[in-house]
Short mmCIF file of C-alpha atoms and ligand atoms in Angstrom, two decimals:
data_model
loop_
_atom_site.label_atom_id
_atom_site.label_comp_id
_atom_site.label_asym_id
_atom_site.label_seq_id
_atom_site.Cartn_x
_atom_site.Cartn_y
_atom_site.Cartn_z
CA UNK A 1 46.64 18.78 -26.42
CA UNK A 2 45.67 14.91 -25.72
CA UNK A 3 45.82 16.00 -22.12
CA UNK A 4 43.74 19.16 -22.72
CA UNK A 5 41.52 16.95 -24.20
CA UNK A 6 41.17 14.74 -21.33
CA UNK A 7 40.42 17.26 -18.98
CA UNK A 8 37.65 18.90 -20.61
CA UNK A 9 36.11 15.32 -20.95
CA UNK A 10 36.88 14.49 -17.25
CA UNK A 11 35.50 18.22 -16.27
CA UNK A 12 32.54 17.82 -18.74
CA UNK A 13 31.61 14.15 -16.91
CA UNK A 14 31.44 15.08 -13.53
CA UNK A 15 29.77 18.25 -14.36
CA UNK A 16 26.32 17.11 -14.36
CA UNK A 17 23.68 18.97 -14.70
CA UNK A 18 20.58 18.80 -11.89
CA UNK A 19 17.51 17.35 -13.79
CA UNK A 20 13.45 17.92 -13.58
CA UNK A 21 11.68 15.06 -14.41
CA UNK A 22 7.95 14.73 -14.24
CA UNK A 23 7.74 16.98 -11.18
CA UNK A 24 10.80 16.15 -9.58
CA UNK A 25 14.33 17.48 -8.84
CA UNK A 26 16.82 15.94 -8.65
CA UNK A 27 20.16 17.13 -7.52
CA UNK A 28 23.51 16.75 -9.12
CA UNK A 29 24.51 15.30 -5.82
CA UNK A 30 21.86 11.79 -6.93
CA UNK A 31 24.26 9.61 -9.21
CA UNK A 32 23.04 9.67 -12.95
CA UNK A 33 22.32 5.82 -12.53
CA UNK A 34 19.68 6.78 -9.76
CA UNK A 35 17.95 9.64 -11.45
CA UNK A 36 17.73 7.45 -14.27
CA UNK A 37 16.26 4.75 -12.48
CA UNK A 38 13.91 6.79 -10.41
CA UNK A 39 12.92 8.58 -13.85
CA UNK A 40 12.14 5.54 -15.38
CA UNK A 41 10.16 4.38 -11.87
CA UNK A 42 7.89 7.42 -12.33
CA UNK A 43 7.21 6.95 -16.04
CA UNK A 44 6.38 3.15 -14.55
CA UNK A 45 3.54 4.76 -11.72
CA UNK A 46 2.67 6.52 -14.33
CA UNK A 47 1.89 4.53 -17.26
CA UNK A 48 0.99 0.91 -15.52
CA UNK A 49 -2.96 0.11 -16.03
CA UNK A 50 -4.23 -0.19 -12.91
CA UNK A 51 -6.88 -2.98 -12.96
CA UNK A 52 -7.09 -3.91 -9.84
CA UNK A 53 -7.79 -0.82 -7.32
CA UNK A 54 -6.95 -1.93 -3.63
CA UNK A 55 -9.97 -0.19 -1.48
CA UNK A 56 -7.50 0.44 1.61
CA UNK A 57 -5.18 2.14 -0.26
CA UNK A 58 -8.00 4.41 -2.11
CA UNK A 59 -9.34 5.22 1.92
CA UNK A 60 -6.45 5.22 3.77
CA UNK A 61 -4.22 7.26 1.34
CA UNK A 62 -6.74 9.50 0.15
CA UNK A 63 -7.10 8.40 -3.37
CA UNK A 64 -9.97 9.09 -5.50
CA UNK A 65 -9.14 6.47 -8.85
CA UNK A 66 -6.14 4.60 -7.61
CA UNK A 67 -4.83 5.16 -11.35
CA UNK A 68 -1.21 5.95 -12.26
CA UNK A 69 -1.52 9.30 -13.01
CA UNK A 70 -3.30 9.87 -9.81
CA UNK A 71 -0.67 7.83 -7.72
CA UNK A 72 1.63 10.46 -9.83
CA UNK A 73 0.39 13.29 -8.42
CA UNK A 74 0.07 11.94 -5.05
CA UNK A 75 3.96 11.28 -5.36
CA UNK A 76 4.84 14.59 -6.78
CA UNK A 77 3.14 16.95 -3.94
CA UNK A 78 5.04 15.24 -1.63
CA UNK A 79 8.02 14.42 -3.02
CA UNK A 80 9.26 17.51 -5.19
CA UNK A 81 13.46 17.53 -4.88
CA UNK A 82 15.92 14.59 -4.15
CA UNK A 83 19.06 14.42 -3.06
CA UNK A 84 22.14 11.86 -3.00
CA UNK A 85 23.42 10.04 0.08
CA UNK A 86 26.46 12.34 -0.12
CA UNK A 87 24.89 15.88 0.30
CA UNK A 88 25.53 17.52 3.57
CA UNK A 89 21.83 18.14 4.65
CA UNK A 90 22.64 20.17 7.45
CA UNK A 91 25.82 22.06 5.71
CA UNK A 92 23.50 23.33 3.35
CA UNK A 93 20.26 24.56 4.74
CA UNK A 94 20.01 27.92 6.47
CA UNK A 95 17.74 29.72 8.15
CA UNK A 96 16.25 33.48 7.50
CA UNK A 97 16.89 36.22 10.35
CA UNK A 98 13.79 37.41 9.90
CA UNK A 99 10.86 35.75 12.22
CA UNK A 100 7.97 34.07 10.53
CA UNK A 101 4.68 33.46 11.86
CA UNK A 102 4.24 29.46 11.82
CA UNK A 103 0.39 27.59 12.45
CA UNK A 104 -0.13 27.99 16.04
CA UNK A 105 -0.09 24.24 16.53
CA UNK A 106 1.82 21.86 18.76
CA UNK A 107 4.42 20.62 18.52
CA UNK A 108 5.32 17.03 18.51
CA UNK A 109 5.96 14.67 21.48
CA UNK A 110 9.14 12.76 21.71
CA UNK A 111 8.52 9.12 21.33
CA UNK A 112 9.25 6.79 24.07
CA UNK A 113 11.19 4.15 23.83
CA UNK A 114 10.14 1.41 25.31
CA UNK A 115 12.43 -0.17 28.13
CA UNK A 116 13.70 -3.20 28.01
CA UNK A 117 13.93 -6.06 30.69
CA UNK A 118 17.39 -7.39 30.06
CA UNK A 119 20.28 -6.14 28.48
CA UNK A 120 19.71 -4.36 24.95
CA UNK A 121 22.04 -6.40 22.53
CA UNK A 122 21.67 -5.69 19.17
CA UNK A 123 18.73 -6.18 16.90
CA UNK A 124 19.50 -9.79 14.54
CA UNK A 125 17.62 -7.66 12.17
CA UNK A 126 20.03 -4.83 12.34
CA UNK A 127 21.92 -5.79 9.51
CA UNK A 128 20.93 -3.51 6.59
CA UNK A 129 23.43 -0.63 7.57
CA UNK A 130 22.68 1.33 4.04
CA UNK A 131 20.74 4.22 3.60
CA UNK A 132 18.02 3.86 1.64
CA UNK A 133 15.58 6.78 2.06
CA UNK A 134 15.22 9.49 4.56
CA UNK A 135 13.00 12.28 4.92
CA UNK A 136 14.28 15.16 6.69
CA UNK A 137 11.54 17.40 5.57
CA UNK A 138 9.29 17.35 8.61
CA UNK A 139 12.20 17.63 11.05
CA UNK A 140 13.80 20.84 9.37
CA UNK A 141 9.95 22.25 9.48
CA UNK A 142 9.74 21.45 13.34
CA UNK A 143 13.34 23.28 13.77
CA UNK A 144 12.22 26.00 11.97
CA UNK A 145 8.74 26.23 14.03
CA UNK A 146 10.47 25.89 17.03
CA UNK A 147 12.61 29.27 16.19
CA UNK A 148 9.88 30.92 14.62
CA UNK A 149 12.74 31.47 11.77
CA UNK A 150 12.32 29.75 7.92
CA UNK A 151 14.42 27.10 7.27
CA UNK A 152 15.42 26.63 3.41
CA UNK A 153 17.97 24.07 1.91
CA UNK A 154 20.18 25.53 -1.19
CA UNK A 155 20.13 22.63 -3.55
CA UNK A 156 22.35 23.44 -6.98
CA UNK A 157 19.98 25.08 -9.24
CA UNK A 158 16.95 25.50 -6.24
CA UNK A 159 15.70 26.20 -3.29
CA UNK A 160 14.14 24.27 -1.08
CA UNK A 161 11.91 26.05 1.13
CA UNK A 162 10.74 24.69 4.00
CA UNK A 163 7.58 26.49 4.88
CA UNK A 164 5.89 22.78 5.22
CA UNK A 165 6.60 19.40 5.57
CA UNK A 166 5.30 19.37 2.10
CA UNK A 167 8.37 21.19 0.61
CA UNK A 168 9.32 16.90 0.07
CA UNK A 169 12.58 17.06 0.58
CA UNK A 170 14.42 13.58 0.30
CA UNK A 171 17.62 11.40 0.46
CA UNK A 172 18.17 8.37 -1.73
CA UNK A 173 21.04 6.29 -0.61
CA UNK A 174 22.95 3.07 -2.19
CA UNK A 175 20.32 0.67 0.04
CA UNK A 176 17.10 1.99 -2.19
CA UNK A 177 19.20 0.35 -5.47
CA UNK A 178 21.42 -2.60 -4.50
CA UNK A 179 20.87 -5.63 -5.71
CA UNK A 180 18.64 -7.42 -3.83
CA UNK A 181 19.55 -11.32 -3.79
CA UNK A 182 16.41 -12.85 -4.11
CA UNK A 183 15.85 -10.55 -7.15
CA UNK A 184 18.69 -10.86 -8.97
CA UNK A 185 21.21 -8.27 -10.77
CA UNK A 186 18.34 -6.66 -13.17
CA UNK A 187 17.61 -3.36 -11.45
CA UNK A 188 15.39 -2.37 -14.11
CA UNK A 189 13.07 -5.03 -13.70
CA UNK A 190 9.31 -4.47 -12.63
CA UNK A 191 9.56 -5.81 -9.36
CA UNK A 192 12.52 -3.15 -8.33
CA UNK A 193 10.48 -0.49 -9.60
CA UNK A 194 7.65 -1.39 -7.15
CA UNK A 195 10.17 -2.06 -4.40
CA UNK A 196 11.49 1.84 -4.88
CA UNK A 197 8.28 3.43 -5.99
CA UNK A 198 6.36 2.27 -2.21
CA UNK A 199 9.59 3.27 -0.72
CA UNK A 200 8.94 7.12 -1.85
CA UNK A 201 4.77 6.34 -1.12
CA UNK A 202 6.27 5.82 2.13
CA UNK A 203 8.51 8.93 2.49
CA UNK A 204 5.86 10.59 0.54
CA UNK A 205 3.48 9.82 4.00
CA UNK A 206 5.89 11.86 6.07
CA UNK A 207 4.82 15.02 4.93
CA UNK A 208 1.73 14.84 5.99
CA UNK A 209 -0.47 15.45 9.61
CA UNK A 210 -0.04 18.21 11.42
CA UNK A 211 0.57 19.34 15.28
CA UNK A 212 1.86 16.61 17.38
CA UNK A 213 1.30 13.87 14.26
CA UNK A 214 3.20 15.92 12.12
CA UNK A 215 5.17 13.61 9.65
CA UNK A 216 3.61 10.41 11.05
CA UNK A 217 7.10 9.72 12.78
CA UNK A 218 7.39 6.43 13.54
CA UNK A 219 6.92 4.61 16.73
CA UNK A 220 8.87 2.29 18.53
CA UNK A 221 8.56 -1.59 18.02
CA UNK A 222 7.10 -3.52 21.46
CA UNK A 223 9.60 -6.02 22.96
CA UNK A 224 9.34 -9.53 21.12
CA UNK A 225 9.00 -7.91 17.78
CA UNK A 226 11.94 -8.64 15.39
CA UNK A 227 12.52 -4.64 15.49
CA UNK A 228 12.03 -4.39 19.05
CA UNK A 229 13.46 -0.95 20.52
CA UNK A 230 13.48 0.18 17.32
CA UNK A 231 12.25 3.66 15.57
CA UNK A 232 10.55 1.21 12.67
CA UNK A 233 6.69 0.44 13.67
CA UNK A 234 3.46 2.02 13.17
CA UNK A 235 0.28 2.92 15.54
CA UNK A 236 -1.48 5.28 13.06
CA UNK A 237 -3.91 3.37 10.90
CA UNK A 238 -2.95 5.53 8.11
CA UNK A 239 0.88 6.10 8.21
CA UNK A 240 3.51 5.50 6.11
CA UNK A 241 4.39 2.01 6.46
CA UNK A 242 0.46 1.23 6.18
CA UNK A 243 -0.27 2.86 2.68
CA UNK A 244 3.74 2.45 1.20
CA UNK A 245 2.72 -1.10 1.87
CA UNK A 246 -0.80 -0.74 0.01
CA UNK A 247 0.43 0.77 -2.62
CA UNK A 248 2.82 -2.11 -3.16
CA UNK A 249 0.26 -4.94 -2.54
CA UNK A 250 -1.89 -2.54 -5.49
CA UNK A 251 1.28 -2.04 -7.61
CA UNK A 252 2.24 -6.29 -7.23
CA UNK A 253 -1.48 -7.18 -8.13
CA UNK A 254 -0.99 -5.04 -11.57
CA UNK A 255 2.29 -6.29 -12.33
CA UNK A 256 1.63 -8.36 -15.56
CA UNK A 257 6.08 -9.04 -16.25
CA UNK A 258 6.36 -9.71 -12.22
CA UNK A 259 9.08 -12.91 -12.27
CA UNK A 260 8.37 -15.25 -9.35
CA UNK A 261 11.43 -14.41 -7.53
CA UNK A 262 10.14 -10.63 -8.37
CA UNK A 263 6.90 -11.45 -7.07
CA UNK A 264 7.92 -13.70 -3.63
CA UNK A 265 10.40 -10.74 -2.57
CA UNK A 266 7.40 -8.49 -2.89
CA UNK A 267 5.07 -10.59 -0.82
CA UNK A 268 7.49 -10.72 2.06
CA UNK A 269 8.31 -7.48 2.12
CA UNK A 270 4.49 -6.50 2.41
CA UNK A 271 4.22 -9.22 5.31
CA UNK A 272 7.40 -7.02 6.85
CA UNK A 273 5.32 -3.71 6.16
CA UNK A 274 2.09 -4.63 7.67
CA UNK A 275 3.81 -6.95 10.96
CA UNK A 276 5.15 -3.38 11.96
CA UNK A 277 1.72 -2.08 12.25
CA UNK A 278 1.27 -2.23 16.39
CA UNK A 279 -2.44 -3.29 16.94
CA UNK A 280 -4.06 -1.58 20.05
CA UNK A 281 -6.16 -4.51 20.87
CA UNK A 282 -2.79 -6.52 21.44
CA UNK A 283 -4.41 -9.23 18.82
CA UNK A 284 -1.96 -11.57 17.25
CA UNK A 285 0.30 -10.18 14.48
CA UNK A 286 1.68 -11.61 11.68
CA UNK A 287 5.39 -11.57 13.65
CA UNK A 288 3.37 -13.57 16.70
CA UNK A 289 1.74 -16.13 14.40
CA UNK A 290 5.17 -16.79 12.66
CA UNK A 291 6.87 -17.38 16.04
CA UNK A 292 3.88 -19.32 17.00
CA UNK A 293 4.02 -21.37 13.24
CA UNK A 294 8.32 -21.60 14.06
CA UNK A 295 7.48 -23.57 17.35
CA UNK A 296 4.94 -25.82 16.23
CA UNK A 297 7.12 -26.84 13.67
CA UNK A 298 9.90 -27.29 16.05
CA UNK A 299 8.26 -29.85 17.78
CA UNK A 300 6.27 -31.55 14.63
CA UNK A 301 9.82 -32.17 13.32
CA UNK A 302 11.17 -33.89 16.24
CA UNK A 303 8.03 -36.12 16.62
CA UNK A 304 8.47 -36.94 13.01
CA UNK A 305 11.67 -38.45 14.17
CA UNK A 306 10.33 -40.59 16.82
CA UNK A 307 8.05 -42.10 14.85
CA UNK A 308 10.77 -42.80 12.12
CA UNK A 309 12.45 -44.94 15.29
CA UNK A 310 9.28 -46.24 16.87
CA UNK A 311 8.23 -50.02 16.45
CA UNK A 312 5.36 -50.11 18.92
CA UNK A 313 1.87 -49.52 16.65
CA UNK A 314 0.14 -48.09 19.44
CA UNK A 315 2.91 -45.48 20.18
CA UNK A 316 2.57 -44.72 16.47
CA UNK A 317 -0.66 -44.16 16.37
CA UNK A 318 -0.22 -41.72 19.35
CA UNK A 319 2.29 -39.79 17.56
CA UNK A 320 0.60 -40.10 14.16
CA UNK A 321 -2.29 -37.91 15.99
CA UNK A 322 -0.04 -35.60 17.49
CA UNK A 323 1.43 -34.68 13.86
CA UNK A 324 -2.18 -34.11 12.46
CA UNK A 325 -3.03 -32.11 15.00
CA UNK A 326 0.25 -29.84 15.00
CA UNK A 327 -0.26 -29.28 11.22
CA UNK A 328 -4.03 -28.33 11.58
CA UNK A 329 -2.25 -25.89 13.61
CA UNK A 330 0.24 -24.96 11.39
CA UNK A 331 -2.38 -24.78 8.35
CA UNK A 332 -5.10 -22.10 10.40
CA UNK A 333 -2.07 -19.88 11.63
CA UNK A 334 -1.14 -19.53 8.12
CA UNK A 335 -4.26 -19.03 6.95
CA UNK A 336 -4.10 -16.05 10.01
CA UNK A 337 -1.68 -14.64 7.98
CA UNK A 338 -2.90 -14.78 4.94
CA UNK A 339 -5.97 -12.93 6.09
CA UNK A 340 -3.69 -10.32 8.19
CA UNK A 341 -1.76 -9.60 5.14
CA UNK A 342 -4.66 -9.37 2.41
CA UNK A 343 -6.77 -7.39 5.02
CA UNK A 344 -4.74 -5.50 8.25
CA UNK A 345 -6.68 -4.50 10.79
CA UNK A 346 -7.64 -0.84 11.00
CA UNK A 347 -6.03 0.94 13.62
CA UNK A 348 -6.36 4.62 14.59
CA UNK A 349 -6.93 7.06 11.59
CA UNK A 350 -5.34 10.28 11.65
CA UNK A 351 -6.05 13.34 9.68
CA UNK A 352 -3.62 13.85 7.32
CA UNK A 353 -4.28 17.36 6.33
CA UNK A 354 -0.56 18.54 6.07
CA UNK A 355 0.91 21.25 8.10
CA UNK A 356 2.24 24.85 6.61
CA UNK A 357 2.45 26.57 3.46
CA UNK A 358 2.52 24.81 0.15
CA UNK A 359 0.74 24.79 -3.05
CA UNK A 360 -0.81 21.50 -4.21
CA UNK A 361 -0.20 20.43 -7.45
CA UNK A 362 -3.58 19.36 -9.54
CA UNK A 363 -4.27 16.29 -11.23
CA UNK A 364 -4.12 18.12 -14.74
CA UNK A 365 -0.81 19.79 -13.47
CA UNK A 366 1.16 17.21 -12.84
CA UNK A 367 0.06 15.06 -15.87
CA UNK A 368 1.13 18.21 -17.91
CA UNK A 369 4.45 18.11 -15.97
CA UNK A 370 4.88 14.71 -17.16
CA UNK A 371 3.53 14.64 -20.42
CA UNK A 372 6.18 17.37 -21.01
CA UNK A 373 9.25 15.35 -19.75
CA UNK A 374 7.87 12.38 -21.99
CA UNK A 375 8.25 13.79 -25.01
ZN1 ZN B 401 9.45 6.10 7.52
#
C-alpha cells in the first residue's frame, strides 16, 4: 500500500500540468521553478511604475507609453509559448503536405563571417556554454517558406503554428536563471527580473522585420571586438540587442529595491549590449575606448613606479606631467563612455513590420489576459 502510495505521489509530481499565465504558455517541458519565476517576471513588467520613460526605447521599439502594461503587451505578441532546454525542437514540429501560399518576399541572406588574419583560437569570452534563450521561431518560418509547406510545433496541450515569426516560439535554458556571482543566490530579486525580462525583449525582437531582415538575425562581430567571429553583434539601429538593452537601461532607472551589486551587474551588462552595436561610421565604441582606457593605464601604472624610485626633482617633475596628462586621458575616454552608453548612436532603422500571419493582441486584451491570471 505504502508503495502504492509512493507511486501515485511520484506519478502525480512529475505529471505537471502546462500553464497559461498572462498570455503565455508554458510547456510542461519548462521546470516549475522557471515558470514560476518567469510568472512572477511578468507580473513584475507588469505592475512596476514606470517614471522614467527612456525616449529610445519608446522610438526604436515602437512604444507609445513605455508603461508596464504596454511593455506587457509588447512581450506577449511576441512571445506567446515557451519551452524548456530539454524539448526536442526539431523532434516535435512537423510540417503540413498541403502547400501554402507564403508573402512573396525574399528570403534572407546568409551572413558572412568575417575572415580572420591569423589563426581562429577561441573566443576568451566563450565561456558561458549554457543556454539561456533561443528563438527558433523565425528560422522554422524561413524553412517553412522555403517549402511552401506550414511548419507547426506540437507542444503538450497546443499548437504552435508557425504561419509567422510572430507565432513566439521560445527556449529557456539553465543560463537565463543561474546564479549570477556578482548578484548573489536571490533569484527573485529585482535586478534578476530585469536581467530575464530584457532577455525575452530581446527574443521578443526576433520576430519581427520581414524579407531579407526577417528576425533581425544577428551579425557577426568585426575582428578586435571581444566577440570577434562571432554570431553576437548588431548593425540594425533597431534590433534586438539595441531595444533588449533599452528596455533594461528603462527597467534599471525604475528599479526603486535595485541592491548595488543588483544595480552594477545591470550597468555592465547594458555597456555589453550596446558595445555589440557595429557603428557604420567606424567611430570609437565603447569596446575601443576600454582597450584604449586598459593601455593608458598600463603605462600610467608603470610611470607611477618610476617616480616611486626617482630622486632627481627634475625627472619628477617630468613624470609628474606625464601622469596628469595620462589621467586627463583616462577621465574624457570615460566620460566617452558614459555618453555612448546613456545615448548610442543611431544606426540604420529597419522596418519592423513583422512577416506572415498572426493576430495582434490589443492593449485591452492582454491586460484582460493578465488581470485574469492575477486573481
Ligand atoms: Zn538574439
Amino acid at each position: 500500500m505504502r508503495k502504492r502510495l509512493l507511486l501515485f505521489l511520484a506519478l502525480s509530481m512529475s505529471a505537471q500540468a502546462s500553464e497559461q499565465f498572462g498570455g503565455v504558455f508554458f510547456d510542461t517541458s519548462v521546470e516549475q521553478v522557471q515558470i514560476n519565476a518567469l510568472k512572477k517576471d511578468l507580473v513584475y513588467l507588469y505592475n512596476t511604475p514606470q517614471k522614467h520613460i527612456d525616449q529610445d526605447l519608446l522610438f526604436l521599439g515602437g512604444l507609445k507609453t513605455g508603461q508596464g502594461p504596454e511593455l506587457h503587451n509588447w512581450m506577449i505578441n511576441r512571445l506567446k509559448y515557451i519551452v524548456g532546454e530539454d524539448f526536442d525542437l526539431t523532434a516535435n514540429t512537423y510540417m503540413v503536405k498541403k502547400p501554402v501560399v507564403y508573402p512573396n518576399t525574399p528570403l534572407p541572406l546568409p551572413k558572412v563571417k568575417p575572415k580572420l588574419p591569423y589563426a581562429n583560437f577561441k573566443s576568451a569570452n566563450k565561456v558561458n556554454s549554457f543556454v539561456v534563450m533561443s528563438n527558433p521561431s523565425g528560422g522554422f518560418y524561413v524553412q517553412g517558406k522555403k517549402k511552401k509547406r506550414l511548419l507547426f510545433t506540437k507542444l503538450d496541450g497546443a499548437r504552435a503554428v508557425i504561419s509567422s515569426p510572430r507565432v513566439g516560439l521560445v527556449q529557456v535554458g539553465q543560463g537565463l536563471f543561474r546564479d549570477r556571482d556578482k548578484l548573489g543566490k536571490n533569484t527573485n530579486a529585482p535586478g534578476y527580473a530585469i536581467y530575464r525580462l530584457s532577455t525575452l525583449i530581446h527574443e521578443g525582437r526576433h520576430t519581427d522585420g520581414s524579407g531579407v531582415d526577417i528576425g533581425f538575425r544577428h551579425d557577426y562581430c568585426p575582428l578586435g571586438h571581444p566577440f570577434e567571429n562571432t554570431n553576437a553583434c548588431e548593425s540594425a539601429g533597431n534590433g534586438p540587442y539595441t531595444v533588449g538593452t533599452l528596455a533594461k537601461r528603462q527597467l534599471l532607472r525604475n528599479c526603486t529595491n535595485c541592491t548595488t551589486a543588483e544595480k552594477t551587474f545591470l550597468l555592465s551588462s547594458i555597456a555589453d549590449g550596446f558595445s555589440r552595436l557595429l557603428r557604420p561610421d567606424g567611430g570609437s565604441n565603447v569596446v575601443d575606448l576600454e582597450k584604449e582606457i586598459e593601455n593608458h593605464q598600463m603605462i600610467y601604472n608603470t610611470y607611477e613606479k618610476h617616480l616611486g624610485l626617482s630622486k632627481i626633482a627634475s625627472e619628477k617633475a617630468k613624470i609628474t606631467k606625464e601622469l596628469a596628462g595620462l589621467q586627463k586621458k583616462i577621465t574624457t575616454k570615460k566620460a566617452q563612455i558614459t555618453a555612448l552608453v546613456s545615448s548610442p548612436k543611431r544606426t540604420q532603422i529597419i522596418n519592423p513590420t513583422p512577416e506572415g500571419y498572426f493576430k495582434t493582441i490589443s492593449l485591452k486584451d492582454s491586460q484582460l489576459l493578465m488581470q485574469r491570471s492575477l486573481k
